[in-house]
Coordinates of C-alpha atoms and ligand atoms in Angstrom, one line a residue:
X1182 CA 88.5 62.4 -50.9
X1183 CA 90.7 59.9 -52.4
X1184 CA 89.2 59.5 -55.8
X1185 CA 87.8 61.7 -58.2
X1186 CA 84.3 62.6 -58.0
X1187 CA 82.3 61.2 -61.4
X1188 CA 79.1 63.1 -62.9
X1189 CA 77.1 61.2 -65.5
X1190 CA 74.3 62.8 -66.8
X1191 CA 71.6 61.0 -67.8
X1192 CA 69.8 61.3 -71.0
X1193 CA 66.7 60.8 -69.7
X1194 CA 65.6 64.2 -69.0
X1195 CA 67.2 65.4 -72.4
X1196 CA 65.5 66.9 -74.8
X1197 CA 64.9 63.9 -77.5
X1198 CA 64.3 66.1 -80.5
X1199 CA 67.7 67.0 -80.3
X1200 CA 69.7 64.1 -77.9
X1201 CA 71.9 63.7 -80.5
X1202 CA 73.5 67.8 -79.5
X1203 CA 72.7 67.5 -75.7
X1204 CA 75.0 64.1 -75.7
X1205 CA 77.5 66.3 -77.2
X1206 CA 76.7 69.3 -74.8
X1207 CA 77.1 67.0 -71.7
X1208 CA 80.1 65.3 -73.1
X1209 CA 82.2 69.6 -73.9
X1210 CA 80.8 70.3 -70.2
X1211 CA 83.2 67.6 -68.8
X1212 CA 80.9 64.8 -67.9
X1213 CA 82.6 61.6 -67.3
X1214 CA 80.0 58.9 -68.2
X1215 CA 76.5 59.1 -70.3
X1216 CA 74.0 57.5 -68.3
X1217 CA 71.4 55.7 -70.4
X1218 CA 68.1 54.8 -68.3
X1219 CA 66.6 51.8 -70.2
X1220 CA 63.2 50.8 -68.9
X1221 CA 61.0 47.9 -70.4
X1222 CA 57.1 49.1 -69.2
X1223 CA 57.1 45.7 -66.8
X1224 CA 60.3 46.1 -64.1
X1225 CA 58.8 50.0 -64.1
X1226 CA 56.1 51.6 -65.7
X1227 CA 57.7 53.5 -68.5
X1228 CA 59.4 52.4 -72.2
X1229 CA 62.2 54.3 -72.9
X1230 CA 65.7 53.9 -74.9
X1231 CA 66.2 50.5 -76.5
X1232 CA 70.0 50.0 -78.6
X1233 CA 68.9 51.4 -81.6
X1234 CA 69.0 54.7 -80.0
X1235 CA 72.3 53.9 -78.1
X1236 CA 73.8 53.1 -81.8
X1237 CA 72.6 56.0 -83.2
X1238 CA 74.7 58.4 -80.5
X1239 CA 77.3 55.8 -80.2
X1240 CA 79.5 58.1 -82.4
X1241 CA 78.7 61.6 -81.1
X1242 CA 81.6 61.3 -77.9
X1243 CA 84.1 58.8 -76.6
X1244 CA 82.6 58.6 -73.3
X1245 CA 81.3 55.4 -72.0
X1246 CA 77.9 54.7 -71.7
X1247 CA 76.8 54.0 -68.7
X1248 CA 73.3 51.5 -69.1
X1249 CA 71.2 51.2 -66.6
X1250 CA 68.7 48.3 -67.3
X1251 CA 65.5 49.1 -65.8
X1252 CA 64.0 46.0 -67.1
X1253 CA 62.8 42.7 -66.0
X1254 CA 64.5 40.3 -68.2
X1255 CA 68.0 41.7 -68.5
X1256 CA 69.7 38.2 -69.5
X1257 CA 68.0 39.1 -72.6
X1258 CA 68.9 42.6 -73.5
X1259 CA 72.4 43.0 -72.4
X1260 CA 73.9 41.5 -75.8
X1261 CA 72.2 44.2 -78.0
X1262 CA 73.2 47.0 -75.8
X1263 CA 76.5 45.6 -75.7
X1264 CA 76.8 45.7 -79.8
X1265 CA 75.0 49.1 -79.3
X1266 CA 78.1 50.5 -77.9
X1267 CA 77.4 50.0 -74.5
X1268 CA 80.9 50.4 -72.1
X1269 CA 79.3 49.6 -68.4
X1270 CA 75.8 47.5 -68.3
X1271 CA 73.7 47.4 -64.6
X1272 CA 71.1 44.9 -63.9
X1273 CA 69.1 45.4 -61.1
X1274 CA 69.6 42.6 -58.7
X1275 CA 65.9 42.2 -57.1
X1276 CA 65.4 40.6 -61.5
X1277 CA 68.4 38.8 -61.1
X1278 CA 68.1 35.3 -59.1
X1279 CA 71.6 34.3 -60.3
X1280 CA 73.4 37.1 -60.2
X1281 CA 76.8 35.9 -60.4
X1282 CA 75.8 33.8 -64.0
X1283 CA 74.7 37.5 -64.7
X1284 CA 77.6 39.6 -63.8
X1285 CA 79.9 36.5 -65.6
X1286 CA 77.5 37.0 -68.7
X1287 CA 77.8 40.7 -68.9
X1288 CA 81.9 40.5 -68.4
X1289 CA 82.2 38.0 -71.8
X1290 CA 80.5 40.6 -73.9
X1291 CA 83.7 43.1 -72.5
X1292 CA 81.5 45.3 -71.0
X1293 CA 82.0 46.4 -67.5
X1294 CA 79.2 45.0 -64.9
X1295 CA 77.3 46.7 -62.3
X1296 CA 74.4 45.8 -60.0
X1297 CA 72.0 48.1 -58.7
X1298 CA 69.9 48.4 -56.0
X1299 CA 66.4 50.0 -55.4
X1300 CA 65.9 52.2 -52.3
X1301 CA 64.3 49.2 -50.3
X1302 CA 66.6 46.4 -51.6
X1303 CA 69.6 45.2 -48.8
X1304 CA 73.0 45.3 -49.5
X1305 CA 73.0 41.8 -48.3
X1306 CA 71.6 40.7 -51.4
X1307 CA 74.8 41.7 -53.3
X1308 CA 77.7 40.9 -50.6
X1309 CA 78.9 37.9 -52.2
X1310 CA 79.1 39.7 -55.5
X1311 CA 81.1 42.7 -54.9
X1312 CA 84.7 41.4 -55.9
X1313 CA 83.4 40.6 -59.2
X1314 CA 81.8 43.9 -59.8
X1315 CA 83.0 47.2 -61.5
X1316 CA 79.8 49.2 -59.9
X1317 CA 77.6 48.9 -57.9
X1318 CA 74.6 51.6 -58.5
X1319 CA 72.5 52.9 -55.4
X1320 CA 69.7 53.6 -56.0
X1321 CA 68.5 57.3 -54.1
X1322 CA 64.8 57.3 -55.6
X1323 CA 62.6 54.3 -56.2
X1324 CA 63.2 53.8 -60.4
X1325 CA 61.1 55.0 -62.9
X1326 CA 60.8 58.7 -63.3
X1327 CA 63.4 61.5 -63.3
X1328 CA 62.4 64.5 -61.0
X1329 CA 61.6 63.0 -57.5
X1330 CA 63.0 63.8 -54.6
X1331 CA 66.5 62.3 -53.3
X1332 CA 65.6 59.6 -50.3
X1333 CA 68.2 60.9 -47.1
X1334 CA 67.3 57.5 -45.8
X1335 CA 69.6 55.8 -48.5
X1336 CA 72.4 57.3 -46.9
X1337 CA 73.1 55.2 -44.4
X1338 CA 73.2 52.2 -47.2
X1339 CA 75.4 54.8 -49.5
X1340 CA 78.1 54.8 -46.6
X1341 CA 77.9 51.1 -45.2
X1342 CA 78.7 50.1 -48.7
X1343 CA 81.8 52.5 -49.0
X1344 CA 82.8 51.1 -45.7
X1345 CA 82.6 47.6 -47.2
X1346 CA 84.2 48.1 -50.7
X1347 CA 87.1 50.6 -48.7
X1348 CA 87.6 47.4 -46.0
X1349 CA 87.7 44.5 -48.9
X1350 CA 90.0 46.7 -51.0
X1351 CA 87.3 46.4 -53.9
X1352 CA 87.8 48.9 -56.7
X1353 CA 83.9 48.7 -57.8
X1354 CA 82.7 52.0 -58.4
X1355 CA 80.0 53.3 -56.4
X1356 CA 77.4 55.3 -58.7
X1357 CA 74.1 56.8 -57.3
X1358 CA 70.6 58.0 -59.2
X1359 CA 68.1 59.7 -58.4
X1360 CA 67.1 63.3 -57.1
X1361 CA 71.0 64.3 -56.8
X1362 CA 71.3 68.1 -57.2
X1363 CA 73.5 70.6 -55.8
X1364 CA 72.1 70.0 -52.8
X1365 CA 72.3 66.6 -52.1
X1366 CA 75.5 66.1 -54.2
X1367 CA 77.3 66.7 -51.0
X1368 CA 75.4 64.8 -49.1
X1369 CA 75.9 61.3 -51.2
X1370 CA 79.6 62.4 -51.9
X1371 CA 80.0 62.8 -48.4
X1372 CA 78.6 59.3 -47.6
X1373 CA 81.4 57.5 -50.1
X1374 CA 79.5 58.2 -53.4
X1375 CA 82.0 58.5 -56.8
X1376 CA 80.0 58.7 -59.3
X1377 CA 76.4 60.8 -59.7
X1378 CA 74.1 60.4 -61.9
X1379 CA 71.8 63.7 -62.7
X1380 CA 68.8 63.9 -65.1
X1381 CA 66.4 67.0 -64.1
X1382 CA 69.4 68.8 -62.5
X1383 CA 71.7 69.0 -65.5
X1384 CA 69.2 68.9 -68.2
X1385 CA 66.7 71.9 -68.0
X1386 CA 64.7 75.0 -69.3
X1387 CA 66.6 76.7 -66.6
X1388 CA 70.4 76.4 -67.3
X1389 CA 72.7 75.4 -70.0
X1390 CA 74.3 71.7 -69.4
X1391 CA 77.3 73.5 -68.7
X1392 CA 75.9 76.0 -66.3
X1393 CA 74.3 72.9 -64.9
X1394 CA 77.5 70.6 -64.7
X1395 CA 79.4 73.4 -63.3
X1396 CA 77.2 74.1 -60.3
X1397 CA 77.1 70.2 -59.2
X1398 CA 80.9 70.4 -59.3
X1399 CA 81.1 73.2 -57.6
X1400 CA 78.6 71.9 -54.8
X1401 CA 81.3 68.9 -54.7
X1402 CA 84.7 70.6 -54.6
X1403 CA 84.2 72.5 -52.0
X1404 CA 84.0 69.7 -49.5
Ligands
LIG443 C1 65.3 56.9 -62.6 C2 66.5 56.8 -63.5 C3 67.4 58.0 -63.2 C4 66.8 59.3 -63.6 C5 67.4 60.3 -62.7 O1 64.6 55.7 -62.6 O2 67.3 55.7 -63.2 O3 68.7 57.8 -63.9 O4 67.0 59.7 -64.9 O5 66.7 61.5 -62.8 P1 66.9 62.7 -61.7 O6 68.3 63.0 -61.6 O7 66.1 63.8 -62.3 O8 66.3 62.1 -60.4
LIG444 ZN1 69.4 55.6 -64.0

């Protein structure tokens, strides 16, 4: 592998009465990003985190956060998550008919832009795009819940994109979400995946984070 291998945890499947310690637990266990899943109740089903809550961790670590904007009118939320302390912001790009005015918008708020795709979406749809993006998010469950099962059929989308980036020279990152364990870490890391996200698998009643963390990694450095 020629880059180091990312884990962001995402807050999602923390336990909210106390986020404020798990951020800080993720953050001692070595994770690189915190991945904040914000979803509006219209682009998915759920409401989750809007910026007050990403201001209210802001000053628990000096990682970036990582906000992934589950919603349908992003052009309207990315400025408050932005003051919020937001350090990379994703917009999905099946809500996103001008996604280049998008990416551009994102970029003058100094916040770096990714685009993400759902399980179903082409990569098509974002191949004009990629020079002007710092990550590019693949989706590896259809978005809305933390806990499903990873989708093996997104592989083949994880690697033609790393094939793309690695023959364009492009230095976006390539992140993935959804159902990535110790199991399927190797899998997506395999395919040209550098940065995992992980909810149910790093936040749980059956490990510490760092117990967690550590068996991901260790799933990973083996390869
Ligand atoms: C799902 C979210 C994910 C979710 C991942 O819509 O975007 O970030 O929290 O959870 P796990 O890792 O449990 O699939
Ligand atoms: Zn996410």
């Amino acid at each position: 592998m020629s880059f180091e291998i990312k884990i962001a945890p995402s807050i999602l499947s923390a336990d909210f009465a106390r986020l404020g310690e798990q951020v800080v637990e993720a953050t001692e266990a070595g994770a690189h990003y915190i991945h904040i899943d914000v979803m509006d109740g219209h682009f998915v089903p759920p409401i989750t985190i809007g910026p007050v809550v990403v201001k209210a961790i802001r000053p628990l670590t000096k990682l970036p956060f990582d906000v992934h904007l589950m919603v349908e009118k992003p052009e309207s939320q990315i400025e408050q998550f932005a003051e919020a302390g937001a350090d990379i912001i994703t917009v999905h790009a099946e809500v996103c008919p001008n996604l280049h005015q998008m990416v551009e918008s994102i970029k003058r708020l100094n916040v770096r832009a990714g685009v993400s795709l759902n399980p179903a979406t082409p990569l098509a749809i974002i191949e004009d795009v990629l020079a002007n993006l710092d990550l590019v998010l693949v989706m590896t469950v259809n978005p809305g819940y933390a806990g499903q099962a990873f989708m093996e059929e997104v592989l083949d989308k994880i690697a033609h994109l790393r094939q793309i980036l690695d023959d364009r020279g492009l230095k976006a990152e390539l992140e993935v979400d959804g159902g990535i364990t110790a199991q399927t870490a190797p899998k997506v890391v395999q395919s040209g995946a550098q940065v995992l996200v992980a909810g149910s698998a790093i936040f749980n009643r059956r490990e510490s984070v760092g117990e967690a963390m550590a068996r991901i990694r260790e799933s990973i450095d083996k390869l």
